[in-house]
mmCIF file of C-alpha atoms and ligand atoms in Angstrom:
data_model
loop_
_atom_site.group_PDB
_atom_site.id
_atom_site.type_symbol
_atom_site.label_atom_id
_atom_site.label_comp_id
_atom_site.label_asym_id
_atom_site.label_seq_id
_atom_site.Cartn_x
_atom_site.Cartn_y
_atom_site.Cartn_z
ATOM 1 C CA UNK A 108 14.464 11.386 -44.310
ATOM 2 C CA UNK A 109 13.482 12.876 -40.697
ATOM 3 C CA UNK A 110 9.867 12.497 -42.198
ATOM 4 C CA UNK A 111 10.217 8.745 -42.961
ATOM 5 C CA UNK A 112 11.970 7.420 -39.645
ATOM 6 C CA UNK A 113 9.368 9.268 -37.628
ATOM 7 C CA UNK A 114 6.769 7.475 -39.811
ATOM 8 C CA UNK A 115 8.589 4.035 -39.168
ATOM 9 C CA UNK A 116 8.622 4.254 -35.583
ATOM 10 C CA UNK A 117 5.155 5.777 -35.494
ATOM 11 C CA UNK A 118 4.214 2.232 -37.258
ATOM 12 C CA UNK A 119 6.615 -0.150 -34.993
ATOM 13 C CA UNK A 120 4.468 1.568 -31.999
ATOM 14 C CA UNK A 121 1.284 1.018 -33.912
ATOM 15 C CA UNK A 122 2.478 -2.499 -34.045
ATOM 16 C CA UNK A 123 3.264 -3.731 -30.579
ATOM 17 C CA UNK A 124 0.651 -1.821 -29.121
ATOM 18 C CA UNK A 125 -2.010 -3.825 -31.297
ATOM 19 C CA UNK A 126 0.195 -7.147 -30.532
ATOM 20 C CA UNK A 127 -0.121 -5.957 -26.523
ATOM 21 C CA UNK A 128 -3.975 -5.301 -27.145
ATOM 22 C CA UNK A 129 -4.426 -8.370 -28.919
ATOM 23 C CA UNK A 130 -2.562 -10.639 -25.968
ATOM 24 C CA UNK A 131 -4.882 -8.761 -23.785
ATOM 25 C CA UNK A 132 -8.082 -10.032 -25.425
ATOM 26 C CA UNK A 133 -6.375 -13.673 -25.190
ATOM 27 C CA UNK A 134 -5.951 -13.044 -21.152
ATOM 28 C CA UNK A 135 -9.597 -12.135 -20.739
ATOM 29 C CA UNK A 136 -10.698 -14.694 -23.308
ATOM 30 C CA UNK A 137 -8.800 -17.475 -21.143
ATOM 31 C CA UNK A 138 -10.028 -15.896 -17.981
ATOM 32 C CA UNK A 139 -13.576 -15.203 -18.640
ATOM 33 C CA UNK A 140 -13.221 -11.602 -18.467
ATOM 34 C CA UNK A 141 -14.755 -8.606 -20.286
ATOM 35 C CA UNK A 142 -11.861 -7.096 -22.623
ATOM 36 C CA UNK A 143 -13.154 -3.713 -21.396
ATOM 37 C CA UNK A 144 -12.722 -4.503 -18.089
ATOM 38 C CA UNK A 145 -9.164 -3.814 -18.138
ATOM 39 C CA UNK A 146 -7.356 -0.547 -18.662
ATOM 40 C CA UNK A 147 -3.966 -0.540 -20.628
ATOM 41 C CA UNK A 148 -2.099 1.977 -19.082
ATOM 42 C CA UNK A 149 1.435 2.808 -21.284
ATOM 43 C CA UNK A 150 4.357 3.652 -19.108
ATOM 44 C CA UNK A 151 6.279 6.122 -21.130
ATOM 45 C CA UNK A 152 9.361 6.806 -18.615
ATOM 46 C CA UNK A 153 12.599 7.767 -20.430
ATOM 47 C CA UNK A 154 10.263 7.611 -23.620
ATOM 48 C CA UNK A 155 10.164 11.304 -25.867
ATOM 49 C CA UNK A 156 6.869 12.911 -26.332
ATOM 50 C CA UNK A 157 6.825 12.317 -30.031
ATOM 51 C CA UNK A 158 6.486 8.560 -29.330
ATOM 52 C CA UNK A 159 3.421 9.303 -26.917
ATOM 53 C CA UNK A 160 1.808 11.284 -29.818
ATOM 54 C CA UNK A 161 2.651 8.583 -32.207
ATOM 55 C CA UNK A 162 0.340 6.203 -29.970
ATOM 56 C CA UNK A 163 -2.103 8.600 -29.054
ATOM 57 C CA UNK A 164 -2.573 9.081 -32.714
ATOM 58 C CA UNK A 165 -3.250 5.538 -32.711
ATOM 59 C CA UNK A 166 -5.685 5.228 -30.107
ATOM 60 C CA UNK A 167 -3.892 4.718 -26.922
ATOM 61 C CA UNK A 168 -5.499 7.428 -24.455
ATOM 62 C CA UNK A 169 -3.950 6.453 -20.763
ATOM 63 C CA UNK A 170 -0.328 7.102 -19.785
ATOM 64 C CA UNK A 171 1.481 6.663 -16.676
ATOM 65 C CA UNK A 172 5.191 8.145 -15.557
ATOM 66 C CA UNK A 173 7.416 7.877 -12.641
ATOM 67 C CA UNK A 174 9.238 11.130 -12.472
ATOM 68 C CA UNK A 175 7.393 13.994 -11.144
ATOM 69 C CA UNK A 176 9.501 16.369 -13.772
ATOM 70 C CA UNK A 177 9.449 14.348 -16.596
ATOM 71 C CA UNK A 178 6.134 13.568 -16.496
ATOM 72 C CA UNK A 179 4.968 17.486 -15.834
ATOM 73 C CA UNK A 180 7.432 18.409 -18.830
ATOM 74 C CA UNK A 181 5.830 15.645 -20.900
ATOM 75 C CA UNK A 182 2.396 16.922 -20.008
ATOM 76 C CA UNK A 183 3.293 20.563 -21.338
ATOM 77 C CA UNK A 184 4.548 19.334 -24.470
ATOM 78 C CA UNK A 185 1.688 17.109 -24.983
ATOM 79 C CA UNK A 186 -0.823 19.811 -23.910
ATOM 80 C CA UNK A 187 -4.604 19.946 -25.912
ATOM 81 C CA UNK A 188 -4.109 16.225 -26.305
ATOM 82 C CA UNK A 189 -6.675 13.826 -25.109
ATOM 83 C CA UNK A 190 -4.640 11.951 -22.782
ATOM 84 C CA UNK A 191 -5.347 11.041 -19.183
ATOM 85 C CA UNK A 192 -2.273 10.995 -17.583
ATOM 86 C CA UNK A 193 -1.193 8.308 -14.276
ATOM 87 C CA UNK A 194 1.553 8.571 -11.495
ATOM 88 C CA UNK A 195 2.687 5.099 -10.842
ATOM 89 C CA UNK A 196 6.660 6.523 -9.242
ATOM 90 C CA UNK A 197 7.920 6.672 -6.012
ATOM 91 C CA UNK A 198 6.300 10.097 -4.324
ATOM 92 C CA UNK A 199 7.958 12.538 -2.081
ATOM 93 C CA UNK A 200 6.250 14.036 0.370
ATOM 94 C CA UNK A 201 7.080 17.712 -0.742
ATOM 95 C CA UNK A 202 6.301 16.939 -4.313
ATOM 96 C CA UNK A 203 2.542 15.636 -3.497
ATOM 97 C CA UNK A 204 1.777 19.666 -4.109
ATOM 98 C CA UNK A 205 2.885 19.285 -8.076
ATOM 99 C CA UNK A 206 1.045 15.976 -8.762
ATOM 100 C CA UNK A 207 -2.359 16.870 -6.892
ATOM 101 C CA UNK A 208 -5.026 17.255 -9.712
ATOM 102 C CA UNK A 209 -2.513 16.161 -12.693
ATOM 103 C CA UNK A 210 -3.056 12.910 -12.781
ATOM 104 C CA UNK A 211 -6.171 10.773 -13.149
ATOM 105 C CA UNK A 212 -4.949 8.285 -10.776
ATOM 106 C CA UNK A 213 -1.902 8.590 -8.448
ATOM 107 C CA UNK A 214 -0.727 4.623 -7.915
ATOM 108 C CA UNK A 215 2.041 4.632 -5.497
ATOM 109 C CA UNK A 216 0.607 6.221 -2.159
ATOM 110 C CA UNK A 217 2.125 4.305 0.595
ATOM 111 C CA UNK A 218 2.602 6.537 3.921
ATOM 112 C CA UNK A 219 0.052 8.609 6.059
ATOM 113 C CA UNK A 220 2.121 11.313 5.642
ATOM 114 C CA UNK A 221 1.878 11.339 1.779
ATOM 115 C CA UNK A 222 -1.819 10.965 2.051
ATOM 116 C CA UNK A 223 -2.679 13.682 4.455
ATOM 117 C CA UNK A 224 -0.173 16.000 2.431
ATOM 118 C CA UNK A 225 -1.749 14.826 -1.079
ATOM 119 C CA UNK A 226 -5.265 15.716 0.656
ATOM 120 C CA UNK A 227 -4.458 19.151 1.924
ATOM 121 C CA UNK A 228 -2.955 19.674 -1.678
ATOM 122 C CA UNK A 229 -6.020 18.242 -3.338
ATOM 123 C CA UNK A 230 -8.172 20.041 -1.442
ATOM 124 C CA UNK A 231 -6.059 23.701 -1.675
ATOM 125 C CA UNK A 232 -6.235 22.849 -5.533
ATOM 126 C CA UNK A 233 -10.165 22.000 -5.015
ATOM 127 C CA UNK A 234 -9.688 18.431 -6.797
ATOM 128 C CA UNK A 235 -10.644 14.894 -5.720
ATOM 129 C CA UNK A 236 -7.831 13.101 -6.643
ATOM 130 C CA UNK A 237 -7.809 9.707 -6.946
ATOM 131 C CA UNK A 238 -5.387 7.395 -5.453
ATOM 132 C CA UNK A 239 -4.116 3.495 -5.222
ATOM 133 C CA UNK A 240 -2.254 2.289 -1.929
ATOM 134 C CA UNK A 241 0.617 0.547 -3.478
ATOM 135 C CA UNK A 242 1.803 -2.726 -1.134
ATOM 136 C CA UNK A 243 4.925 -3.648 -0.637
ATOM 137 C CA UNK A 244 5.283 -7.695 -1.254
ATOM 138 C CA UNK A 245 9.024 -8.392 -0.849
ATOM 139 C CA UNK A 246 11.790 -8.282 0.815
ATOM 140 C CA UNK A 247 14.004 -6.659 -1.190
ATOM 141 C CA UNK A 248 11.182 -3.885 -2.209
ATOM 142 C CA UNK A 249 11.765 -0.105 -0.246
ATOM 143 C CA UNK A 250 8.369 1.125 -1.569
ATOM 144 C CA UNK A 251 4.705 -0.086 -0.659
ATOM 145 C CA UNK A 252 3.302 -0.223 2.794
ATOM 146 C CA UNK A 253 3.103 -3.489 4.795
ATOM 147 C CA UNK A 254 0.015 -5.520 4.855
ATOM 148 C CA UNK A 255 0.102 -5.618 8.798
ATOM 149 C CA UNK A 256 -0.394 -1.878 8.397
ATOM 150 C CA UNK A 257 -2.715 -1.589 5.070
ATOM 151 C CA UNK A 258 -6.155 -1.735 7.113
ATOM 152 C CA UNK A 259 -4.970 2.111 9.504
ATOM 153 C CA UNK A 260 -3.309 3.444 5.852
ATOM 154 C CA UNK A 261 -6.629 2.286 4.346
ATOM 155 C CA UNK A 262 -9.282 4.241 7.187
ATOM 156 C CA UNK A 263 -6.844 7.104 7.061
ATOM 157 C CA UNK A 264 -7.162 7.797 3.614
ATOM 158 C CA UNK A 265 -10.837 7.134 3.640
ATOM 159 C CA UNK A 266 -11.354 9.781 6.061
ATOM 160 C CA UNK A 267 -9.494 12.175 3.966
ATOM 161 C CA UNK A 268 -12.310 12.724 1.580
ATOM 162 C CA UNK A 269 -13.912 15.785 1.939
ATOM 163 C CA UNK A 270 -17.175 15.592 -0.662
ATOM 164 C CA UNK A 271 -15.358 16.912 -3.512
ATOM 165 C CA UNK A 272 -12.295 17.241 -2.676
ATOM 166 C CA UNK A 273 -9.026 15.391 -1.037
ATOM 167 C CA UNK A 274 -8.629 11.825 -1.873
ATOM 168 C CA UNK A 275 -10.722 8.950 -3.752
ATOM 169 C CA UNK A 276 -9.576 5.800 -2.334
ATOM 170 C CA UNK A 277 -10.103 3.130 -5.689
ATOM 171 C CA UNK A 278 -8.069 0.393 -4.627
ATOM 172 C CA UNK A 279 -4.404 -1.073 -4.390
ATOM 173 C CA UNK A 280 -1.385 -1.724 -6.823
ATOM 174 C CA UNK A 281 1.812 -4.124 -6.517
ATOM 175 C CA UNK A 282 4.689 -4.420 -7.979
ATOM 176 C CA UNK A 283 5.845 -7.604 -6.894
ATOM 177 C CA UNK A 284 9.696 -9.264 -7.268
ATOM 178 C CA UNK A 285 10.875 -9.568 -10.638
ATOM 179 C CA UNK A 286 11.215 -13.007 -11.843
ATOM 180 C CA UNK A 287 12.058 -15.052 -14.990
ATOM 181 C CA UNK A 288 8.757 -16.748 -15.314
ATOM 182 C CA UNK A 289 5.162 -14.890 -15.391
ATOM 183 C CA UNK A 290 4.306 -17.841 -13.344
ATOM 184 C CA UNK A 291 6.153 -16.664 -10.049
ATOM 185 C CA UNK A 292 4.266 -13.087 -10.104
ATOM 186 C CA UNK A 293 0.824 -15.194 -10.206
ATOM 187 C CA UNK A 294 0.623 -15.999 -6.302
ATOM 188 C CA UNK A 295 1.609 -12.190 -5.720
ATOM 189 C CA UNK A 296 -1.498 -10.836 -8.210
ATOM 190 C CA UNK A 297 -3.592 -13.329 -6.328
ATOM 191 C CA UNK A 298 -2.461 -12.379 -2.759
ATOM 192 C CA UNK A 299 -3.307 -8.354 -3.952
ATOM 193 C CA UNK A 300 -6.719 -9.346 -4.743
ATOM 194 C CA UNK A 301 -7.377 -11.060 -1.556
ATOM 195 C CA UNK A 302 -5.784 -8.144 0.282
ATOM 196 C CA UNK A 303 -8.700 -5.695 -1.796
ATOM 197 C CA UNK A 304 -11.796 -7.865 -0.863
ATOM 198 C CA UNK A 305 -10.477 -7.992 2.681
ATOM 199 C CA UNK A 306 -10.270 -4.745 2.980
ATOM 200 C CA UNK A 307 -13.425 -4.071 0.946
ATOM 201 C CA UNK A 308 -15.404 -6.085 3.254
ATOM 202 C CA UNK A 309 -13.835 -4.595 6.577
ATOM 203 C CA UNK A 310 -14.305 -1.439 5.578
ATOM 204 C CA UNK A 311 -17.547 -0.940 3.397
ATOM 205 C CA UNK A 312 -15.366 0.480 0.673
ATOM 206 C CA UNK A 313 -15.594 -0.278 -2.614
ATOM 207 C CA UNK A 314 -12.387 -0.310 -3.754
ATOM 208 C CA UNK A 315 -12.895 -1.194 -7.833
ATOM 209 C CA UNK A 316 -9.331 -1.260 -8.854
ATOM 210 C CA UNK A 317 -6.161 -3.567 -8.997
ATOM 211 C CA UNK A 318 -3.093 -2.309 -10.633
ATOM 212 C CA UNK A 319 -0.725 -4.922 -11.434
ATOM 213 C CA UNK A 320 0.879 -6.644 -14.415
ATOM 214 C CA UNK A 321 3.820 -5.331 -16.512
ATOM 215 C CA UNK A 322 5.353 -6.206 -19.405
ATOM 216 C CA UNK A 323 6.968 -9.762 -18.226
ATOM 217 C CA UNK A 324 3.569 -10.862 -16.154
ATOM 218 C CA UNK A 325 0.301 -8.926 -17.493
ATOM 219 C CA UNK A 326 -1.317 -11.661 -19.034
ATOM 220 C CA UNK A 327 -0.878 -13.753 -15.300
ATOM 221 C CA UNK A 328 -2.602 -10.516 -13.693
ATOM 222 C CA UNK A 329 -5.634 -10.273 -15.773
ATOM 223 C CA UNK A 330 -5.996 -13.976 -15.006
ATOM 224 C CA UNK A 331 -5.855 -12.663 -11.424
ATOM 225 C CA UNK A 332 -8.061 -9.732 -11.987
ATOM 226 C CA UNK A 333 -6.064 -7.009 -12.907
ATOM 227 C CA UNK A 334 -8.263 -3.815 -13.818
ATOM 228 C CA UNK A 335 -5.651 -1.510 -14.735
ATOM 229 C CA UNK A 336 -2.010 -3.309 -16.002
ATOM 230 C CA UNK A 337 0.776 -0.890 -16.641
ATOM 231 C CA UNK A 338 3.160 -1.898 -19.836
ATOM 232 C CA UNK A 339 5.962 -0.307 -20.926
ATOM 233 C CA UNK A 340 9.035 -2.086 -22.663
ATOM 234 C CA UNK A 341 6.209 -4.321 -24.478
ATOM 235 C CA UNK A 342 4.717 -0.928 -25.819
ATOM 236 C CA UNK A 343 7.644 1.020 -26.388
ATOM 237 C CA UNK A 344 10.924 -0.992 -26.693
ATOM 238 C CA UNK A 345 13.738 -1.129 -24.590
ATOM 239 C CA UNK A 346 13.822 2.301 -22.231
ATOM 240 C CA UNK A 347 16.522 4.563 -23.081
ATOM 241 C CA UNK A 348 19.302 5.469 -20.442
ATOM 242 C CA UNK A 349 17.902 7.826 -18.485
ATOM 243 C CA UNK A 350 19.551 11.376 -19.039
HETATM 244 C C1 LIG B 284 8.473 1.124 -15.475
HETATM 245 C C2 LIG B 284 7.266 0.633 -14.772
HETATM 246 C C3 LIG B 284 6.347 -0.233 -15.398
HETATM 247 C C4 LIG B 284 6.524 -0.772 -16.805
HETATM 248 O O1 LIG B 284 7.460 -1.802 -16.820
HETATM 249 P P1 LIG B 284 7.703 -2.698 -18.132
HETATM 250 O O2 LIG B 284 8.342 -3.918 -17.598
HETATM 251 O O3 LIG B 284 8.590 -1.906 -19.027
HETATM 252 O O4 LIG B 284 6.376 -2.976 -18.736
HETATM 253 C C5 LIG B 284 5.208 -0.587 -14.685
HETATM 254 N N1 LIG B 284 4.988 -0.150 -13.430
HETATM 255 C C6 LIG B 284 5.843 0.653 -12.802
HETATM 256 C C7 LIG B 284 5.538 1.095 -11.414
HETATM 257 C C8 LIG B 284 7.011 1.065 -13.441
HETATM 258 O O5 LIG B 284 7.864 1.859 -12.788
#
């Protein structure tokens, strides 16, 4: 019987991550847009291992988590897989030292302080770790930096590349106010794409990626020019308490 309901959710994730895929294609179809130029990133938070396997099994490859010790335990239990893990959470500065080199991309920088600690950790683990400088676009958000002070987090970070090693500047992510309608994110995806060629253009940097687009609003940001969207409840169901 254990047998059996593993198979059946193993198939349910099949499932809605082919419906997700397929309302992908749709976006890009609408929008123009090469299906390949957009990364599906699962967000597995609060989700068990055996559910990651169940998707890797059917082709999913990129994962993101927000938790610094879940995601670490998750990456030991999942270890040998071919998985390329993200960090999209909230970062403190004295846990930059466990995340430097773990994770393909690290989303969510948004001090100097986190930066020039992620560098010194990237560069004492030899790594070039990539990051995103995730902006904060509401009032009621805590997390993100400012626009008014995106350009000196922006030169900061570029200058704390060191050849090989320290960080990889690749471009910016939002998570903007959560609304009813998909609709109401759109002016927010379009406003973080303005903000990247901006800063593109000021600083000769080119700055490939946008992150943004969730579950509720993912097909808006492709229309917007999402490279990388990050869904979870669409994916995986409902997220379980957390323990
Ligand atoms: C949890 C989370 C998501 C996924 O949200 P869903 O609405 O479940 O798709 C995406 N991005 C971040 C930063 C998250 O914390």
């Amino acid at each position: 019987m254990a047998l059996s309901t593993h198979t059946s959710r193993a198939s349910e994730l099949a499932a809605r991550l082919a419906e997700v895929k397929g309302r992908m294609e749709w976006a890009c179809a609408r929008a123009g847009r090469d299906p390949e130029s957009v990364r599906l990133v699962a967000v597995s938070k609060f989700h068990p291992a055996s559910d990651i396997l169940a998707l890797v099994e059917a082709g999913q490859r990129e994962f993101a988590e927000s938790y610094v010790q879940e995601a670490l335990l998750k990456q030991d239990q999942l270890v040998g897989q071919d998985i390329l893990w993200h960090f999209v959470g909230g970062l403190q500065t004295k846990k930059a030292k466990q995340v430097a080199g773990r994770f393909v991309l690290v989303h969510s920088l948004d001090t100097g302080k986190l930066a020039v600690e992620l560098a010194r950790r990237a560069a004492d683990a030899g790594v070039l770790q990539s990051v995103l400088l995730e902006i904060n676009m509401g009032e009621e958000q805590k997390a993100g930096v400012d626009e008014a002070e995106l350009p000196e987090l922006a030169e900061l970070v570029l200058s704390l590349r060191e050849d090989d090693v320290g960080l990889d500047l690749q471009g910016l992510m939002c998570l903007p106010p959560m609304f009813d309608a998909p609709e109401e994110a759109r002016p927010y995806f379009a406003r973080l794409r303005e903000l990247r060629d901006e800063l593109s253009a000021s600083l000769g940097a080119a700055l490939p990626h946008l992150s943004m687009g969730m579950t509720g609003d993912f097909e808006a940001a492709i229309e917007e020019g999402a490279t990388i969207i990050r869904v979870g409840t669409s994916i995986f169901g409902a997220r379980p308490q957390k323990r």
